[in-house]
Tab-separated table of N, CA and C in Angstrom:
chain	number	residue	atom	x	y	z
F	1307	UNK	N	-16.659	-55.152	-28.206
F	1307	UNK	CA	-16.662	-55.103	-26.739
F	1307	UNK	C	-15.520	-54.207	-26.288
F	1308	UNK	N	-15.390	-53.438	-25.505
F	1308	UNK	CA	-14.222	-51.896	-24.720
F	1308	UNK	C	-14.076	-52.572	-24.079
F	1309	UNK	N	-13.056	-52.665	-23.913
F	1309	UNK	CA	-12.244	-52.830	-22.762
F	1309	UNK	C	-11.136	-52.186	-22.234
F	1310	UNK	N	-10.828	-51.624	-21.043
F	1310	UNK	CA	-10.079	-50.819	-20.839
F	1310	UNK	C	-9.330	-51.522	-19.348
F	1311	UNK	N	-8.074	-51.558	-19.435
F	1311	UNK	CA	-7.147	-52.144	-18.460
F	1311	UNK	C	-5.756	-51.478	-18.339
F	1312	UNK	N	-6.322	-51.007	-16.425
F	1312	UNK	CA	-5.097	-49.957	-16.292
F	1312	UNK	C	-3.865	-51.073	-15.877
F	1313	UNK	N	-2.478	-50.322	-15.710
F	1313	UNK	CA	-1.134	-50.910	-15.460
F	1313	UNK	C	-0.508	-49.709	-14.542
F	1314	UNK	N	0.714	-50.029	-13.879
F	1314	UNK	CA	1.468	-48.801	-13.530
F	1314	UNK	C	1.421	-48.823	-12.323
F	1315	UNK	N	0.672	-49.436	-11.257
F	1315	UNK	CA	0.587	-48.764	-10.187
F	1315	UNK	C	1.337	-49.306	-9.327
F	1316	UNK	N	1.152	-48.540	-8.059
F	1316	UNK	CA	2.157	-49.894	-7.147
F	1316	UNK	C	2.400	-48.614	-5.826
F	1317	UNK	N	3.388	-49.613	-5.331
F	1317	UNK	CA	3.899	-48.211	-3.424
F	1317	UNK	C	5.177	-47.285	-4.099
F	1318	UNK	N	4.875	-46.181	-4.160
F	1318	UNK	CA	6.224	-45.037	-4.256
F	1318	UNK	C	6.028	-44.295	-2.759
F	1319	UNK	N	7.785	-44.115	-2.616
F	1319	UNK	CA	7.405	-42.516	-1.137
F	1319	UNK	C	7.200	-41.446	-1.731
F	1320	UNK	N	6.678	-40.621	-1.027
F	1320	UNK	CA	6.478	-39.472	-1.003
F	1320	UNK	C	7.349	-38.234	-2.159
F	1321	UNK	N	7.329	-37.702	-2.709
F	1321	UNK	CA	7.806	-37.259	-3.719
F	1321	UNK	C	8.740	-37.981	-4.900
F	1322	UNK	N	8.454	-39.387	-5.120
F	1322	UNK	CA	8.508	-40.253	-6.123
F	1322	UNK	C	7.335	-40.102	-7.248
F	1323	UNK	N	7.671	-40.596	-8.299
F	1323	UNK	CA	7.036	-40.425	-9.865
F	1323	UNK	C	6.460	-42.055	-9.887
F	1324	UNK	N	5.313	-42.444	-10.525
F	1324	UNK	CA	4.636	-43.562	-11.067
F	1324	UNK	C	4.153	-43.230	-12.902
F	1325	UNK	N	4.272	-43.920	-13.571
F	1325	UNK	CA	3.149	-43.733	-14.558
F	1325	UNK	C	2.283	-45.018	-14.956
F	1326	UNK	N	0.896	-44.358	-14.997
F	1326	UNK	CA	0.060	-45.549	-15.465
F	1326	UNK	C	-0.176	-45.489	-16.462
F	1327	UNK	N	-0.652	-46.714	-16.773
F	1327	UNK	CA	-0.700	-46.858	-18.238
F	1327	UNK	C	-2.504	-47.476	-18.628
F	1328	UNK	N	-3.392	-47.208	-19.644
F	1328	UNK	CA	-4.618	-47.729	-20.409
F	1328	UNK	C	-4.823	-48.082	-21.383
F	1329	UNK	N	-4.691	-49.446	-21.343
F	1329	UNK	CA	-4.482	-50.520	-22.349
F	1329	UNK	C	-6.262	-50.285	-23.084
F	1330	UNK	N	-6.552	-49.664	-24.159
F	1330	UNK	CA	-7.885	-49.834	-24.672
F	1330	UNK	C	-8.071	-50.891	-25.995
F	1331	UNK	N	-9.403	-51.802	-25.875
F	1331	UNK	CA	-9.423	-52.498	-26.985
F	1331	UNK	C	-10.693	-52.168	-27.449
F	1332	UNK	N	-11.271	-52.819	-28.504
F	1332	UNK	CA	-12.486	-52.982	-28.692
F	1332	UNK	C	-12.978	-51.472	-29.311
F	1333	UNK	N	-12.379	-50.500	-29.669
F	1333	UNK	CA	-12.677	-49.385	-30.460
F	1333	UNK	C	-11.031	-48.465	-30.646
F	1334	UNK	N	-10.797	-47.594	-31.365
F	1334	UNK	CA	-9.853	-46.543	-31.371
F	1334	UNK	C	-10.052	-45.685	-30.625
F	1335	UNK	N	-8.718	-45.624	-29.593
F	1335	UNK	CA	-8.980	-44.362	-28.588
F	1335	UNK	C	-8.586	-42.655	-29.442
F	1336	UNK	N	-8.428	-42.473	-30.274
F	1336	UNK	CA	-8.666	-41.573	-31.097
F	1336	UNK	C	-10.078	-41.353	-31.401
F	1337	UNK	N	-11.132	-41.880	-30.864
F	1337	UNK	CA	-12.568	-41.728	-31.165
F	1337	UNK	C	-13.119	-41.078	-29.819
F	1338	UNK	N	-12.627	-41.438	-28.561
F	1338	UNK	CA	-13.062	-41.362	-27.466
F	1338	UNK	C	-12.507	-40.029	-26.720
F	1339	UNK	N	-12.849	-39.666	-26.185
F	1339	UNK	CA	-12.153	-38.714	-25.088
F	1339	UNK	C	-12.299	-39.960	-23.831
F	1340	UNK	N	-10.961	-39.586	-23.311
F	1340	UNK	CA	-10.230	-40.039	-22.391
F	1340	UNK	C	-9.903	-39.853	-20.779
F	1341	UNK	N	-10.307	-40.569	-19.460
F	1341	UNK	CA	-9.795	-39.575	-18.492
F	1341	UNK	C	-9.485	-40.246	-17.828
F	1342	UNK	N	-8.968	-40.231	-16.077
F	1342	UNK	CA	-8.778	-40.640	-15.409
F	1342	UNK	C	-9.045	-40.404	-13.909
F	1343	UNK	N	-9.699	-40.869	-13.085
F	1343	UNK	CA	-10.088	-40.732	-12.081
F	1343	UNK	C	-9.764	-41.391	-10.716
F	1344	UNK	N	-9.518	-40.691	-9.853
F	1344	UNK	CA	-9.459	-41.809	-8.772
F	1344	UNK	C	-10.388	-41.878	-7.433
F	1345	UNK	N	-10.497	-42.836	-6.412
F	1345	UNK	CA	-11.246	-42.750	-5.761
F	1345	UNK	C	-10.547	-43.241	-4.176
F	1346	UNK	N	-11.131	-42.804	-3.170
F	1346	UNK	CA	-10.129	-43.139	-1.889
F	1346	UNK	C	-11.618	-43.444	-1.252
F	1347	UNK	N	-11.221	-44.427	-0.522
F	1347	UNK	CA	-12.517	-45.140	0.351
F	1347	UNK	C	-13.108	-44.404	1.043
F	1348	UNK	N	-14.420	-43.975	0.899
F	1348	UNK	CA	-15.415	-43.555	1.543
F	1348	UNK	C	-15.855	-42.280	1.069
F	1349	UNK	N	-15.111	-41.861	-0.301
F	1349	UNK	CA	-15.483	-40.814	-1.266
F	1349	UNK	C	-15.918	-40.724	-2.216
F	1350	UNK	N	-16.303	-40.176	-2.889
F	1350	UNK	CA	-16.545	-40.132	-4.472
F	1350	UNK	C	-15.321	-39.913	-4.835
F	1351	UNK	N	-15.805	-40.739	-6.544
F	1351	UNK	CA	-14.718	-40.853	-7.170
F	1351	UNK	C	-14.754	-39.129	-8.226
F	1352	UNK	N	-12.939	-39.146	-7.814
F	1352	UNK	CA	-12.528	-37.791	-8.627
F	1352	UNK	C	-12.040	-37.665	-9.827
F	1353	UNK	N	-12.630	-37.190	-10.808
F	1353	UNK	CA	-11.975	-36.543	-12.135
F	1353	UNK	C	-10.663	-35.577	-11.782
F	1354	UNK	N	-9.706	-36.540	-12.651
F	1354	UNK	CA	-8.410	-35.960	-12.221
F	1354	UNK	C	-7.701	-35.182	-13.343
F	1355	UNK	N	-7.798	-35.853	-14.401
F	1355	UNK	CA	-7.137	-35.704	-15.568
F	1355	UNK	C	-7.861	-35.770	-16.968
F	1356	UNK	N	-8.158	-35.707	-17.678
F	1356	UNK	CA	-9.110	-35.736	-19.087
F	1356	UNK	C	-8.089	-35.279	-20.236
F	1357	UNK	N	-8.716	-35.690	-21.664
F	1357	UNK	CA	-8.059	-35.597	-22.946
F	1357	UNK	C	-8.845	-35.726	-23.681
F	1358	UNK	N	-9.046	-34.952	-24.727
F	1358	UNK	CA	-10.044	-34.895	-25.918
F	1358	UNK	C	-9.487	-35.735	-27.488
F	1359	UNK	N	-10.493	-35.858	-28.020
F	1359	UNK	CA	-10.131	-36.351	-29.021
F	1359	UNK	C	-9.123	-35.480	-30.073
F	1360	UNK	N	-9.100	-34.145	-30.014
F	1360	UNK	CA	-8.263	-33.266	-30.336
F	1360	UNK	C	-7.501	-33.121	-29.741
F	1361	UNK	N	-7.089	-33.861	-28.448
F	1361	UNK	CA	-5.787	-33.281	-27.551
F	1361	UNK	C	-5.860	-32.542	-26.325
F	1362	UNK	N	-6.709	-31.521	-26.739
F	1362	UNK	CA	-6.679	-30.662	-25.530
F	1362	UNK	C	-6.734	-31.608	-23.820
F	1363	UNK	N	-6.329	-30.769	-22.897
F	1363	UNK	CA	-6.270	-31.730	-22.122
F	1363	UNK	C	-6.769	-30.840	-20.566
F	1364	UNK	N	-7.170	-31.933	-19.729
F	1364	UNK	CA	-8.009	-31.013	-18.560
F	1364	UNK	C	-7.278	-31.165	-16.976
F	1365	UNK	N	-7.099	-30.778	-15.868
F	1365	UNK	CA	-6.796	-31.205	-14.758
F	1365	UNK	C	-7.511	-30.221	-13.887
F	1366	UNK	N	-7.266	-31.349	-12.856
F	1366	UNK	CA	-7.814	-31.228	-11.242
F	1366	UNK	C	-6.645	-29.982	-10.440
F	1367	UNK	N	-7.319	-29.206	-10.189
F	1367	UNK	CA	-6.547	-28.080	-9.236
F	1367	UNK	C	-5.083	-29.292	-8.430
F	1368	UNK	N	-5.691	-30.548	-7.906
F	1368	UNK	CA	-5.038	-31.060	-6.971
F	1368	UNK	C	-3.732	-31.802	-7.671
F	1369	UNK	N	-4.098	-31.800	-8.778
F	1369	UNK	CA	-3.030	-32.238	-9.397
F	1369	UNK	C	-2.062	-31.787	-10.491
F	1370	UNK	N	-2.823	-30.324	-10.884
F	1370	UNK	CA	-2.109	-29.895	-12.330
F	1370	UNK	C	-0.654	-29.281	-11.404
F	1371	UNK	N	-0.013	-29.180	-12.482
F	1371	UNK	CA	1.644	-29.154	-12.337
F	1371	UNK	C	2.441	-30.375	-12.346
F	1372	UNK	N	1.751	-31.377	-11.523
F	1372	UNK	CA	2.741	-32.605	-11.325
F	1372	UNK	C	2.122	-33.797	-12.007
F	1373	UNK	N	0.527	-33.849	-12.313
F	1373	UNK	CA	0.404	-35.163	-13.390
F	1373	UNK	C	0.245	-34.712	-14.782
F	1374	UNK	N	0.892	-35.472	-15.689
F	1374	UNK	CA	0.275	-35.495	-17.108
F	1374	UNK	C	-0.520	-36.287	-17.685
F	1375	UNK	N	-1.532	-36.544	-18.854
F	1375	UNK	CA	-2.159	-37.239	-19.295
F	1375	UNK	C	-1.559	-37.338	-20.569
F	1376	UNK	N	-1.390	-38.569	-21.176
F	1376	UNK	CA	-1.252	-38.526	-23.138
F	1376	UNK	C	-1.337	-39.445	-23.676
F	1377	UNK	N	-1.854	-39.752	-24.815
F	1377	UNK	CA	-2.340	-40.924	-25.151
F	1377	UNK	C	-1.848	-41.450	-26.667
F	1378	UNK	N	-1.231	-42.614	-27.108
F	1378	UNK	CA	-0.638	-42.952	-28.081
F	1378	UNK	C	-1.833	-43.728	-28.844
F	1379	UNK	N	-2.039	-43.013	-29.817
F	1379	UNK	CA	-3.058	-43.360	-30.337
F	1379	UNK	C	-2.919	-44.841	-31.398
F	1380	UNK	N	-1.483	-44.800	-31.909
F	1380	UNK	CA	-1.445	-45.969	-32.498
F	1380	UNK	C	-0.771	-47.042	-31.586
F	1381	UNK	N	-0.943	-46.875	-30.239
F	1381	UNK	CA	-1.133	-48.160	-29.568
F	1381	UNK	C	-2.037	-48.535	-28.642
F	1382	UNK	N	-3.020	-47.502	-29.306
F	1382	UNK	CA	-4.409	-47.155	-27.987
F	1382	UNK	C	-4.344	-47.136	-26.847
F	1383	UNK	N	-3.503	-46.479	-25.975
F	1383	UNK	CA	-2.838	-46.464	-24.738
F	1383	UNK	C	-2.851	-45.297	-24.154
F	1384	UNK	N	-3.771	-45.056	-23.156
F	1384	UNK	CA	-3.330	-43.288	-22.419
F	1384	UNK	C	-2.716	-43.764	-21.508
F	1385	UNK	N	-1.764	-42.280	-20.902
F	1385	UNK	CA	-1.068	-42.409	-19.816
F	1385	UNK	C	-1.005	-41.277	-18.971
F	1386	UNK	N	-0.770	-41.587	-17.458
F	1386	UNK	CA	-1.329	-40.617	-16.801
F	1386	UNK	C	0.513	-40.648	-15.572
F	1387	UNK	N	1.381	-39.752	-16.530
F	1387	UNK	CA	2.480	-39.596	-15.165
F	1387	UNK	C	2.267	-38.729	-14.036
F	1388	UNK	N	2.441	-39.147	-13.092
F	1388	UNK	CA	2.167	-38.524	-11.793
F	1388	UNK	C	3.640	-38.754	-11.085
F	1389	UNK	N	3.834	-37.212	-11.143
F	1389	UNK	CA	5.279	-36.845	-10.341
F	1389	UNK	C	4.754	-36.192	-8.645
F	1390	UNK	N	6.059	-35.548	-7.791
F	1390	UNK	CA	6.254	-35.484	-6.953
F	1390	UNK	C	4.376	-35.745	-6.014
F	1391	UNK	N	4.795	-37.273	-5.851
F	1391	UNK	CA	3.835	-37.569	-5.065
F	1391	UNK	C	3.666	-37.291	-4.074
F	1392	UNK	N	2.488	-37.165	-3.552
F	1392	UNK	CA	1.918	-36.674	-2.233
F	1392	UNK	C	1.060	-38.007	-1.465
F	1393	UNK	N	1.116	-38.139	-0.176
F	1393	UNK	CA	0.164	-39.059	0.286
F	1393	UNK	C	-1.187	-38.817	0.541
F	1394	UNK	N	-1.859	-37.559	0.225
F	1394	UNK	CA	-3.115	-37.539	-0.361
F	1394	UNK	C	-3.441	-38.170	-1.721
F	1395	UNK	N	-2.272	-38.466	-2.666
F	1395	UNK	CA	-2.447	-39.050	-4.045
F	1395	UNK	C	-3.162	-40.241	-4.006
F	1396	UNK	N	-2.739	-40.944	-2.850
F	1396	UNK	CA	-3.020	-42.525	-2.718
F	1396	UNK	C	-4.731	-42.660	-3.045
F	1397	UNK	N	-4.660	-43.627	-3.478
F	1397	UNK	CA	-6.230	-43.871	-4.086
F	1397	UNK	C	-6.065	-45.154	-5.057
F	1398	UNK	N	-7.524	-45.738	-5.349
F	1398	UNK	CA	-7.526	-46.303	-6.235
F	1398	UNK	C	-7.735	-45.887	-8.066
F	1399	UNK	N	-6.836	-45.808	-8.791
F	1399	UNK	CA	-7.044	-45.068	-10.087
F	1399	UNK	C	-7.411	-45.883	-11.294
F	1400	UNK	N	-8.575	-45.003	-12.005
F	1400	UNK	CA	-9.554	-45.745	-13.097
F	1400	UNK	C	-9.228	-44.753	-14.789
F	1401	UNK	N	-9.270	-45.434	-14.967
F	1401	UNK	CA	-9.360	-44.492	-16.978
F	1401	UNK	C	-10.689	-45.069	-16.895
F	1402	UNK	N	-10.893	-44.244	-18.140
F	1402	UNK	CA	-12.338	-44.048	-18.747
F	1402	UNK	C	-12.683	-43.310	-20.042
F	1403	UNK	N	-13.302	-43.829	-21.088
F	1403	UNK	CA	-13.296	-43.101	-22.007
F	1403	UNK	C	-15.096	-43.223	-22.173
F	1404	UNK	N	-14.816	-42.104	-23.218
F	1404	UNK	CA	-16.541	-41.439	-23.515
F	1404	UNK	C	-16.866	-40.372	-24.713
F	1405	UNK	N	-17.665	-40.213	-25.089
F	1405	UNK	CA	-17.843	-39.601	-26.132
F	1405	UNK	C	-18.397	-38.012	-26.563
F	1406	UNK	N	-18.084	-37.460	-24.707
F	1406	UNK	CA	-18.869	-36.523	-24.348
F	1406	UNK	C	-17.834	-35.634	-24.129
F	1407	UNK	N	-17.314	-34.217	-23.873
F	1407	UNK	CA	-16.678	-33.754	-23.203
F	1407	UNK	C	-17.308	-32.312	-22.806
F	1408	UNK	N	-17.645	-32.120	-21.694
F	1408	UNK	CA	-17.581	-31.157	-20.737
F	1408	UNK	C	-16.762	-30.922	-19.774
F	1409	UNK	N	-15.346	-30.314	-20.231
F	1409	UNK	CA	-14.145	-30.512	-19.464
F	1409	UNK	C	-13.507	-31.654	-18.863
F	1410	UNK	N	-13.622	-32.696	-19.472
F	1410	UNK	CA	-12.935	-33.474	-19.317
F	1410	UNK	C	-12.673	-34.642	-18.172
F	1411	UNK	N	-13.422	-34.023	-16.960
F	1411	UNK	CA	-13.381	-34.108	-15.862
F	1411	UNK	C	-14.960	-34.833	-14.850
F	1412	UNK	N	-15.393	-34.697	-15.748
F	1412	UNK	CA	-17.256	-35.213	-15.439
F	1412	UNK	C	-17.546	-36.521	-15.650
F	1413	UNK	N	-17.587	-37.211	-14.639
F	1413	UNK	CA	-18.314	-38.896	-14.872
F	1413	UNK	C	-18.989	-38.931	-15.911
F	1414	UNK	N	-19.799	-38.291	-15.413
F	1414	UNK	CA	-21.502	-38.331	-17.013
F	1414	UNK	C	-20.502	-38.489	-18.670
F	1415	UNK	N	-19.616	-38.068	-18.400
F	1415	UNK	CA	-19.489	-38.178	-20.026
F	1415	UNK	C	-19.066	-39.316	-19.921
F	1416	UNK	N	-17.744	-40.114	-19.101
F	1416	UNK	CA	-17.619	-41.411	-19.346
F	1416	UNK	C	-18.738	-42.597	-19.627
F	1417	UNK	N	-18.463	-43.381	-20.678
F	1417	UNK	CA	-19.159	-44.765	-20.438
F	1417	UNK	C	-18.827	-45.941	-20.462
F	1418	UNK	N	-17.412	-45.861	-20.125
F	1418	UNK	CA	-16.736	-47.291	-20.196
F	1418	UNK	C	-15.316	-47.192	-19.156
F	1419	UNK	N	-15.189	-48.141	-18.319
F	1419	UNK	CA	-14.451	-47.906	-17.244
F	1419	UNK	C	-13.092	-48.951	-17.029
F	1420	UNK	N	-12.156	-48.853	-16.883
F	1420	UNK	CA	-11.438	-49.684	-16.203
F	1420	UNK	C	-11.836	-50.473	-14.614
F	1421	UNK	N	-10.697	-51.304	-14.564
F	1421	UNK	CA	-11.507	-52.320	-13.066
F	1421	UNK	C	-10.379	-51.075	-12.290
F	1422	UNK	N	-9.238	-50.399	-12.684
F	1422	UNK	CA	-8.570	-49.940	-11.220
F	1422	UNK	C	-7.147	-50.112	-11.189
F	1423	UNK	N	-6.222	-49.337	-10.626
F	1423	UNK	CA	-5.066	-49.603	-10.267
F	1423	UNK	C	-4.321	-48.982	-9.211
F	1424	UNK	N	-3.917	-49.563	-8.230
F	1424	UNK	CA	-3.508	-48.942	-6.845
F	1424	UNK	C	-3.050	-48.352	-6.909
F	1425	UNK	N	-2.484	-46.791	-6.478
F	1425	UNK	CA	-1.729	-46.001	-6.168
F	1425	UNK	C	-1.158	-46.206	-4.791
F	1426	UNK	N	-0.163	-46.420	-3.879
F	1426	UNK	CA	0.028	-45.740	-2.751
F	1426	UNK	C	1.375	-45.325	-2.793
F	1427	UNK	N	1.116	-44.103	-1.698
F	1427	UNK	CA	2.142	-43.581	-1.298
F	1427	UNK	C	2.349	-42.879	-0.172
């Protein structure tokens, strides 16, 4: 059974740093490609960040420069730091892993989701 359970989130101001964290069980996240997405009420949810099973790694125009993605494989844990925050950042944020990668960034490849973790700022 996958299970995936984000951590990390919470209220920062405005050019403050958070990192979240994705607790994965139930398979090796070294098998999966990895991502993270978030969603703000009344939108679709956005591919923000992605990671391949080789590493390589993907971002969102809106966010490359200031978030990173990386994932410790021997504690099955990705992480997604997000520096100089913006209050467009605010959203609710999901990991997700999958076995697909077309940049990293595409729902369709995910198939297993976290419940969520607040961002605001």
């Amino acid at each position: 059974h996958v299970q995936l359970v984000e951590s990390g989130g919470g209220s920062v101001q405005a050019g403050g740093s958070l990192r979240l964290s994705c607790a994965a069980s139930g398979y090796s996240s070294n098998t999966f490609c990895m991502g993270w997405f978030r969603r703000v009420p009344g939108k679709e949810r956005e591919g923000i960040a992605g990671i391949g099973i080789d590493g390589r790694t993907a971002y969102a125009d809106s966010v490359k420069g200031r978030f990173t993605t990386s994932k410790d494989n021997s504690k099955n844990t990705l992480y997604l730091q997000m520096n100089t925050l913006k209050p467009e950042d605010m959203a609710m944020y999901y990991c997700a892993a999958g076995d697909r990668w077309s940049g990293g960034l595409n729902r369709d490849d995910y198939k297993y989701w976290g419940q969520g973790t607040q961002v605001t700022v």
